[in-house]
Short mmCIF file of C-alpha atoms in Angstrom, two decimals:
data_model
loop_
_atom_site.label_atom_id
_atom_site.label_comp_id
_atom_site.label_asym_id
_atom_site.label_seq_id
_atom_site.Cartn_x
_atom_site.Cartn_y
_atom_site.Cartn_z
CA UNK A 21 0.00 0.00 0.00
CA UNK A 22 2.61 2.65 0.79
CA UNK A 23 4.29 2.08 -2.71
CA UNK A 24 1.23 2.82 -4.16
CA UNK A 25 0.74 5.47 -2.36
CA UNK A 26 4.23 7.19 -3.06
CA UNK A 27 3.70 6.32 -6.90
CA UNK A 28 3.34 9.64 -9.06
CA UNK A 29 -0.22 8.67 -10.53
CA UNK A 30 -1.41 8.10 -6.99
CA UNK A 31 0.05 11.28 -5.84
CA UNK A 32 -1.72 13.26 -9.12
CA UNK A 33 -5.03 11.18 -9.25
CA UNK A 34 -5.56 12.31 -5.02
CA UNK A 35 -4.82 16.36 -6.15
CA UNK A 36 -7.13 16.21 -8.87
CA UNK A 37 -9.89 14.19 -6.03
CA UNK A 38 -9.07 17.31 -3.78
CA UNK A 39 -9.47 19.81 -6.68
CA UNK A 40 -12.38 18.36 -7.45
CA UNK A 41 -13.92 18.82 -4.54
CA UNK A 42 -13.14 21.75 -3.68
CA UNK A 43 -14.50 22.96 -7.32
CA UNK A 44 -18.05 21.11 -5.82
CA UNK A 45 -18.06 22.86 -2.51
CA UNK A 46 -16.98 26.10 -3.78
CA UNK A 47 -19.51 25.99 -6.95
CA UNK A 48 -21.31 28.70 -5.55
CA UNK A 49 -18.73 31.38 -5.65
CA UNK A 50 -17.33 30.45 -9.19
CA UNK A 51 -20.11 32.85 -10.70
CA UNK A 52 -16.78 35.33 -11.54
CA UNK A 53 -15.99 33.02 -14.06
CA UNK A 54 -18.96 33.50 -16.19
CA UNK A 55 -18.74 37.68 -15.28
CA UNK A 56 -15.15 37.31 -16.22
CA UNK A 57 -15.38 35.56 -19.49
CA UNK A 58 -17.98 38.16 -20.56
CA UNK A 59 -15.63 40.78 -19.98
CA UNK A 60 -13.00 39.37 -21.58
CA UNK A 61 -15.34 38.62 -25.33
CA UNK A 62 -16.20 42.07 -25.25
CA UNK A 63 -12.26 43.58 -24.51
CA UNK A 64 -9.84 44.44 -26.49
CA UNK A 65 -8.71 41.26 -27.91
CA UNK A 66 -5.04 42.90 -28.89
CA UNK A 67 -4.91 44.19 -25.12
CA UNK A 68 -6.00 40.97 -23.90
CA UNK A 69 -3.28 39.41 -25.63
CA UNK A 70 -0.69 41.78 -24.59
CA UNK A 71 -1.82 41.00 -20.77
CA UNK A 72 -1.39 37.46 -21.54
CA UNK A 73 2.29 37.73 -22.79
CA UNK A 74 3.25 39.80 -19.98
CA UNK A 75 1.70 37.93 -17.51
CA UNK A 76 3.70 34.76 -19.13
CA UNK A 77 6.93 36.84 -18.69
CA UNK A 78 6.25 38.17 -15.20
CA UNK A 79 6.42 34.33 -14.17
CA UNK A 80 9.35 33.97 -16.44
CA UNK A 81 11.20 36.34 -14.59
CA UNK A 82 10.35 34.83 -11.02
CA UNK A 83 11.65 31.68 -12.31
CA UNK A 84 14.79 33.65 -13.16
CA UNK A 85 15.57 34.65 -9.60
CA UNK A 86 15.52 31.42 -8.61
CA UNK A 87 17.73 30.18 -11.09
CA UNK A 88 19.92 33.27 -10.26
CA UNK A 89 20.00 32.17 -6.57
CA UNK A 90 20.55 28.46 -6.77
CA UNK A 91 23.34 28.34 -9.27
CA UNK A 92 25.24 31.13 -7.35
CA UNK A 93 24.89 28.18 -4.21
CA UNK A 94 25.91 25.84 -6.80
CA UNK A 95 23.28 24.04 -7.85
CA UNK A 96 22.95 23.93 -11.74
CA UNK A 97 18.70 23.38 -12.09
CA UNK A 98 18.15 23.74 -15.28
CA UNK A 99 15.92 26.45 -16.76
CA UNK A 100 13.00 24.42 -17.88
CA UNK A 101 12.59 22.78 -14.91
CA UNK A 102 12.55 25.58 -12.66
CA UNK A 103 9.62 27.20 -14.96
CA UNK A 104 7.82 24.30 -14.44
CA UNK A 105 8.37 24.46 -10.18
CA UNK A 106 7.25 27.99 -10.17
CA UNK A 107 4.07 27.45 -12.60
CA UNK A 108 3.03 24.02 -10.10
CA UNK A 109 4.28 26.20 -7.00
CA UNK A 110 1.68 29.09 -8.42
CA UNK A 111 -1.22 26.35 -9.03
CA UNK A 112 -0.83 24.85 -5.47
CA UNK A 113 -0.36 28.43 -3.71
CA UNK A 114 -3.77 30.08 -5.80
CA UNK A 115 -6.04 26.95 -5.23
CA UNK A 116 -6.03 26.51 -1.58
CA UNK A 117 -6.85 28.60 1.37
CA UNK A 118 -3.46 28.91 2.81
CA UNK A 119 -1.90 27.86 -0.48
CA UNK A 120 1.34 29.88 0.11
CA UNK A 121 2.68 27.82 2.72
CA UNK A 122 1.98 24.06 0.82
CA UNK A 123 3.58 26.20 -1.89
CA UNK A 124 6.83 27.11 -0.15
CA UNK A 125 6.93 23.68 0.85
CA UNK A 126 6.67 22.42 -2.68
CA UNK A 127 9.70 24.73 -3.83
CA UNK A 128 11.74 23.16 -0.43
CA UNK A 129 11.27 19.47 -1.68
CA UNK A 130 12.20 19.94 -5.20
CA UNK A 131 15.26 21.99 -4.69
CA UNK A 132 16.61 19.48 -2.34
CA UNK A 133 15.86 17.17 -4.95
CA UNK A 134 17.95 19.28 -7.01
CA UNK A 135 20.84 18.95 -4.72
CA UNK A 136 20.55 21.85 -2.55
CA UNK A 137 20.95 21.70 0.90
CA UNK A 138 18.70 22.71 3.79
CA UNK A 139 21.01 26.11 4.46
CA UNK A 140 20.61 26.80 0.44
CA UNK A 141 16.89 25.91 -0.09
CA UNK A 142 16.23 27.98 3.26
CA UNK A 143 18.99 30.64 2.04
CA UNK A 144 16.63 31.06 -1.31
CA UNK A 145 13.36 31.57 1.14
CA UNK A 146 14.69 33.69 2.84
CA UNK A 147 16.32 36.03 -0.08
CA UNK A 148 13.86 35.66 -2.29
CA UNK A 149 11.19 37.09 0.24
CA UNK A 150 13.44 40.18 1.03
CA UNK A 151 13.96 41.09 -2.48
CA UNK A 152 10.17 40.94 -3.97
CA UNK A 153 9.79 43.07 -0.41
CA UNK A 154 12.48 45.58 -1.52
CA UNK A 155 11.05 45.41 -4.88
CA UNK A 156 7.61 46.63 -3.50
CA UNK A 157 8.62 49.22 -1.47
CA UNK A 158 10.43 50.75 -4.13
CA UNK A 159 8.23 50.86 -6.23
CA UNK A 160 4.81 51.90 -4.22
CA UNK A 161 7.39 54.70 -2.84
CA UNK A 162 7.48 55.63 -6.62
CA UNK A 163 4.24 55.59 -7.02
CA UNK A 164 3.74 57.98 -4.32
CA UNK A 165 5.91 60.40 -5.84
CA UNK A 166 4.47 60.18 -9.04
CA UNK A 167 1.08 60.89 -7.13
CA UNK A 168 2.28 63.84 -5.42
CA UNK A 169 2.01 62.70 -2.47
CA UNK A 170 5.24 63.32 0.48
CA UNK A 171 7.48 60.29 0.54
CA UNK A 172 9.39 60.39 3.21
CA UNK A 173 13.36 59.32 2.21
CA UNK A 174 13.96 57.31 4.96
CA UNK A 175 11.23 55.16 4.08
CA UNK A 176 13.23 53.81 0.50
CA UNK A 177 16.62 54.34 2.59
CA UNK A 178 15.52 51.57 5.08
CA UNK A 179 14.06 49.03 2.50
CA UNK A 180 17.21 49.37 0.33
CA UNK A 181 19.38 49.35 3.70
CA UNK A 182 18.18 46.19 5.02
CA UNK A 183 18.31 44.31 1.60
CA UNK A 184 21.67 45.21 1.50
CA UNK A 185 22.11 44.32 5.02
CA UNK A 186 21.06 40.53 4.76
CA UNK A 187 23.14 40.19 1.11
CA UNK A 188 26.08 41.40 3.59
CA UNK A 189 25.43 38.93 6.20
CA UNK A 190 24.74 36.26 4.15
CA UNK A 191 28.12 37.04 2.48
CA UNK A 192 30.11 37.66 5.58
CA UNK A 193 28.60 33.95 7.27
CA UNK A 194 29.47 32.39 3.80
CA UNK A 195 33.18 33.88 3.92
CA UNK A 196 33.68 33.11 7.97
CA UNK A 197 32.07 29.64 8.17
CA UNK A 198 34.71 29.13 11.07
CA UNK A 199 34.36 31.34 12.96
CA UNK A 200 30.01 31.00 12.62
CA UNK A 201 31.18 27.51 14.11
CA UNK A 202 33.49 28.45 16.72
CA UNK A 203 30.51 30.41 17.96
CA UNK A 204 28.03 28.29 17.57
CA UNK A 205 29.36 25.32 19.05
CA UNK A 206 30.35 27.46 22.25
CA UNK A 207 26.90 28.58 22.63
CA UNK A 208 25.70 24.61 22.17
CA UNK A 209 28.51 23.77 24.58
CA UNK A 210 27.56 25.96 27.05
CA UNK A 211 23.46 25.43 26.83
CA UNK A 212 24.55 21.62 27.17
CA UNK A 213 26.29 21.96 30.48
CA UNK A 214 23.63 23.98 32.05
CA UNK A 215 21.28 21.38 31.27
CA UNK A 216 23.94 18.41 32.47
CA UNK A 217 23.96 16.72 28.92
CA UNK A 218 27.54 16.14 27.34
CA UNK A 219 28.94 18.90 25.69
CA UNK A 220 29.72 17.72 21.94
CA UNK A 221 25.71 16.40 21.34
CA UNK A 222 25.24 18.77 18.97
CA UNK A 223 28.70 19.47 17.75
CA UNK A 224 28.71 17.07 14.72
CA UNK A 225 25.56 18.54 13.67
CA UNK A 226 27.03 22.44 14.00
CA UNK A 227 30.16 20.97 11.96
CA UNK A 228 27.79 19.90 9.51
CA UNK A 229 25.57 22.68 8.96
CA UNK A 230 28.92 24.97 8.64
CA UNK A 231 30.53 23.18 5.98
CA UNK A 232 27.38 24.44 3.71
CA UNK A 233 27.28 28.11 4.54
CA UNK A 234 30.11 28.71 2.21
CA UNK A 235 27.95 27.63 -0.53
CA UNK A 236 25.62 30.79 0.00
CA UNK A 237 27.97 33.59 -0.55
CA UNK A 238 25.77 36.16 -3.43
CA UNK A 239 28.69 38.09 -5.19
CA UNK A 240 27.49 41.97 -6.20
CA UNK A 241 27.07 40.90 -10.17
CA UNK A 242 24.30 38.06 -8.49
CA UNK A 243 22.79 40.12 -6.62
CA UNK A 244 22.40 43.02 -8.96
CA UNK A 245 20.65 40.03 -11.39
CA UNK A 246 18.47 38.70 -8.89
CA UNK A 247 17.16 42.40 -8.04
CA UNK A 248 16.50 42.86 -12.05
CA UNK A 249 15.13 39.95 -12.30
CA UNK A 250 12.77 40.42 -8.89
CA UNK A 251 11.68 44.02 -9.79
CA UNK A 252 11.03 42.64 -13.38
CA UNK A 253 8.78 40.32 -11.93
CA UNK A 254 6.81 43.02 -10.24
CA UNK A 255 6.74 45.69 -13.46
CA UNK A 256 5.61 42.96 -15.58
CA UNK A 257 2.82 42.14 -13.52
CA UNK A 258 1.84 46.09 -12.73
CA UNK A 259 1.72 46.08 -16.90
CA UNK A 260 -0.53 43.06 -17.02
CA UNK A 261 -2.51 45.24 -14.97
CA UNK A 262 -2.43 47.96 -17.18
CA UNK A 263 -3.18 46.22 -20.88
CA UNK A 264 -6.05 44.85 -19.07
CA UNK A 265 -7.77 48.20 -18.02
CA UNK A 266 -6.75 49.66 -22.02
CA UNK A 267 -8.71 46.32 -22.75
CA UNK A 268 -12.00 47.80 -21.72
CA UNK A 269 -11.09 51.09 -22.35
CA UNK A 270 -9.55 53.14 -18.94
CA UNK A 271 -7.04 55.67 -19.77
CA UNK A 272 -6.05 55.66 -15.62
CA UNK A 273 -2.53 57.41 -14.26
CA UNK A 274 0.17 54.46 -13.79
CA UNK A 275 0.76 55.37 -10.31
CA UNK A 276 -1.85 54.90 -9.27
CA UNK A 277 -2.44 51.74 -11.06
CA UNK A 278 0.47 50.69 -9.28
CA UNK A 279 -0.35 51.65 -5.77
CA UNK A 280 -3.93 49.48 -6.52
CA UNK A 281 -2.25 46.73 -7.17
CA UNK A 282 0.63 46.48 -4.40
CA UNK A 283 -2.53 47.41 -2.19
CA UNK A 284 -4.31 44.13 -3.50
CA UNK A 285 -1.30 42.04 -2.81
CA UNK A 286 -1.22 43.42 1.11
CA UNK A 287 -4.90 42.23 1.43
CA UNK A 288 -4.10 39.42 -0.33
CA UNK A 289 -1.11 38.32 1.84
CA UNK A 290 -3.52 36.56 4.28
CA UNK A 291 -5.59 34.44 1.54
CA UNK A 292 -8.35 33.10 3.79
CA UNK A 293 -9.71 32.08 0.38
CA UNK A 294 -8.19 30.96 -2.71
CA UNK A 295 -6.41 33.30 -4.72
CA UNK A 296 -7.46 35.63 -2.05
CA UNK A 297 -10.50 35.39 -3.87
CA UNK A 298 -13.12 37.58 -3.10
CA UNK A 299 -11.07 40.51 -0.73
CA UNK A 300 -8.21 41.09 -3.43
CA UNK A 301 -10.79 41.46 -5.91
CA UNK A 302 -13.07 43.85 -3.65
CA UNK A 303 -9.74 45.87 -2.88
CA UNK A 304 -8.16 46.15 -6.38
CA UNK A 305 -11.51 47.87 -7.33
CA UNK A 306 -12.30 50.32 -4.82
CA UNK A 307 -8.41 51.30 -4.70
CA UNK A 308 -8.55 51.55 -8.66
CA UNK A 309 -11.55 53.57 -8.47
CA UNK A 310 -9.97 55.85 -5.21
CA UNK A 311 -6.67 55.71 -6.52
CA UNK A 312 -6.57 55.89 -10.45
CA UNK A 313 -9.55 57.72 -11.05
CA UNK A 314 -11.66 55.21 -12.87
CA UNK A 315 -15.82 54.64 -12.56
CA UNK A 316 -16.65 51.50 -10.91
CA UNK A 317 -17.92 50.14 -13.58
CA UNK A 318 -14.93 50.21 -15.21
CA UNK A 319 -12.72 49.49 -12.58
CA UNK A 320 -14.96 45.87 -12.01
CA UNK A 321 -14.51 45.14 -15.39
CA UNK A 322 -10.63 45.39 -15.44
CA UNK A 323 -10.07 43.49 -12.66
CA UNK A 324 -12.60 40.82 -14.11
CA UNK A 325 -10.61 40.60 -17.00
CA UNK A 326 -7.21 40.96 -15.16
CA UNK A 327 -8.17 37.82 -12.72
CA UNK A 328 -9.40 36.00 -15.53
CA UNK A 329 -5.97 36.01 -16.72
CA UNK A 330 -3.60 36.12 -13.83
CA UNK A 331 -5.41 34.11 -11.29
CA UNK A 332 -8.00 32.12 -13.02
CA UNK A 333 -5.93 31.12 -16.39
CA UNK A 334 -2.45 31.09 -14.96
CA UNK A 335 -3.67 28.69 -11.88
CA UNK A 336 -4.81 26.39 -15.27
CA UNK A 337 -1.97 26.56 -16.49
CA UNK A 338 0.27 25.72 -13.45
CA UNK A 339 -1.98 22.50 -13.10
CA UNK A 340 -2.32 21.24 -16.29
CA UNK A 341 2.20 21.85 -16.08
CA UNK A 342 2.20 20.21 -12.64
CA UNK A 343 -0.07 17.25 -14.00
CA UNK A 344 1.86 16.68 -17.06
CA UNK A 345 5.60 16.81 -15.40
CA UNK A 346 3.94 14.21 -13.03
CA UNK A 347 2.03 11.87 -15.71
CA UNK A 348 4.32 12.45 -18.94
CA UNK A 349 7.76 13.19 -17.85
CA UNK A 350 8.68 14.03 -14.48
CA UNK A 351 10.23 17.04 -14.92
CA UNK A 352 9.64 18.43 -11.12
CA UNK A 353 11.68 15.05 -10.09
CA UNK A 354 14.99 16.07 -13.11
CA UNK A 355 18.29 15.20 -11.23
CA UNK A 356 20.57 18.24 -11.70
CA UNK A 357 23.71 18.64 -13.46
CA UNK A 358 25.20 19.35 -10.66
CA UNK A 359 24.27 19.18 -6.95
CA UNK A 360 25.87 21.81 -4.40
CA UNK A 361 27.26 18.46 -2.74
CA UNK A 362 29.30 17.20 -6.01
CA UNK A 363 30.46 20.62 -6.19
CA UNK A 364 31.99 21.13 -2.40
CA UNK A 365 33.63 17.54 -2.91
CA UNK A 366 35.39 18.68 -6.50
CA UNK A 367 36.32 21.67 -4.70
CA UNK A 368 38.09 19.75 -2.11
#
């Protein structure tokens, strides 16, 4: 039973099950669907495919910070396959209440699969978060500029200051794995004798864990590419944004089409439903309509259209990718090139 269970067709024949019913007890709220695919016959159709190539290229340039990040650490994923990890990881983290957790956890299993270790894959978390966080502030900040509205400088000083404060630590802990160690096991050493347990329990495991910091040191040319790449990711999804409004016709300022959507993503940051289906949409209208001077009626139309697209068609997508590296080829399960592991041992 449990190699059946661990079999890939189980595995994607019990998703689709949970899909499925979560499809049946959520029928009643799908109504946007029809609404949406109403709005999108009578838009712009060369809009609506401009939204749709951006939108493809906003993921295209997530994947690219990942791929940044992991073969900096030394682990050579290849391209394709990371595509295919972000489009699943977006699937799993739209569809479920909560989804951004199973989704993180997703993206942890497959890049240890890749050969990264624990430090790395929680190295890339932990980057990755602070950089689309930089990314944002920057760019709201903008936004309020562009708006007129005071922007304090030591707002954008602080964001930029503490992304370049954890690329320096990380860099610094990467360069001085020794000393991390001395330090560490002298703090395990001493927590072990106040509790009366031998001293070295934990030292093989601190002797372990230092020999992979060195594998997370981000030189300046990385980290400049990762930024791009992160901030690419955002602009390309603001501009999604905006060929769906020209799809129905708004004409709104860009700042504030901005601010809308970076306002959407806050609300959206708890996702109590799918998708954050339900309050993102609710608070991408009302700020489009406060913020970039649209009607309502044209503001519920763009973000109709615009979730048709970015939540509705690219959480299709992700599946039908996740379901196909899973039945066809098992491209989420690709051995790399190289693992961060064959690397340190070459090195040595």
């Amino acid at each position: 039973m449990r190699k059946v269970v661990k079999t890939k067709r189980f595995q994607a024949c019990f998703v689709l099950i949970v899909l499925a019913a979560l499809v049946f007890f959520g029928r009643d709220h799908l109504h946007f669907i029809g609404d949406g695919w109403r709005e999108l016959q009578d838009a712009d159709f060369r809009w609506v495919l401009a939204a749709i190539v951006l939108v493809g290229l906003s993921m295209m340039a997530q994947a690219e910070v990942m791929v940044v990040l992991l073969r900096t650490a030394g682990v050579n994923v290849k391209r394709r396959a990371v595509n295919v990890l972000c489009l699943a990881a977006n699937a799993w983290s739209s569809s479920f209440p909560g989804g951004p957790a199973l989704s993180a956890a997703m993206i942890f299993r497959e890049q240890m699969k890749w050969g990264a270790t624990p430090v790395i894959a929680s190295w890339y978390m932990i980057l990755s978060g602070a950089l689309a966080g930089a990314g944002m502030a920057v760019l709201a900040l903008g936004s309020l500029f562009f708006l007129g509205r005071t922007v304090e400088p030591v707002n954008l000083t602080l964001s930029l200051v503490g992304l370049l404060a954890l690329a320096f630590a990380t860099n610094w802990v990467a360069k001085h794995p020794q000393r991390v160690e001395e330090w560490l096991v002298a703090r395990a050493r001493a927590f072990n004798r106040w509790r009366n347990q031998p001293e070295d329990r934990f030292t093989p495991a601190i002797e372990s864990f230092s020999d992979q910091l060195s594998a997370v040191e981000l030189p300046l040319n990385k980290l400049t590419s990762a930024i791009f790449y992160s901030m690419m990711n955002w602009a390309l999804e603001i501009a999604c944004l905006l060929a769906c409004i020209m799809a129905i016709g708004g004409e709104p300022p860009i700042a504030g089409v901005v601010l809308s959507f970076f306002a959407s993503k806050l609300v959206g940051q708890a996702q109590i439903t799918p998708g954050g289906l339900g309050p993102v949409d609710v608070a991408l209208t009302t700020t489009l309509v406060g913020l970039a001077a649209m009607t309502s009626v044209h503001a519920f139309a763009a973000v109709l259209v615009y979730r048709m697209l970015n939540f509705f068609g690219l959480t299709l997508v992700g599946w039908l990718v996740y379901f196909g590296a899973k039945l066809a080829k098992p491209v989420l399960d690709t051995e790399p090139l190289h693992s961060a592991e064959a690397k340190d041992s070459s090195t040595a």
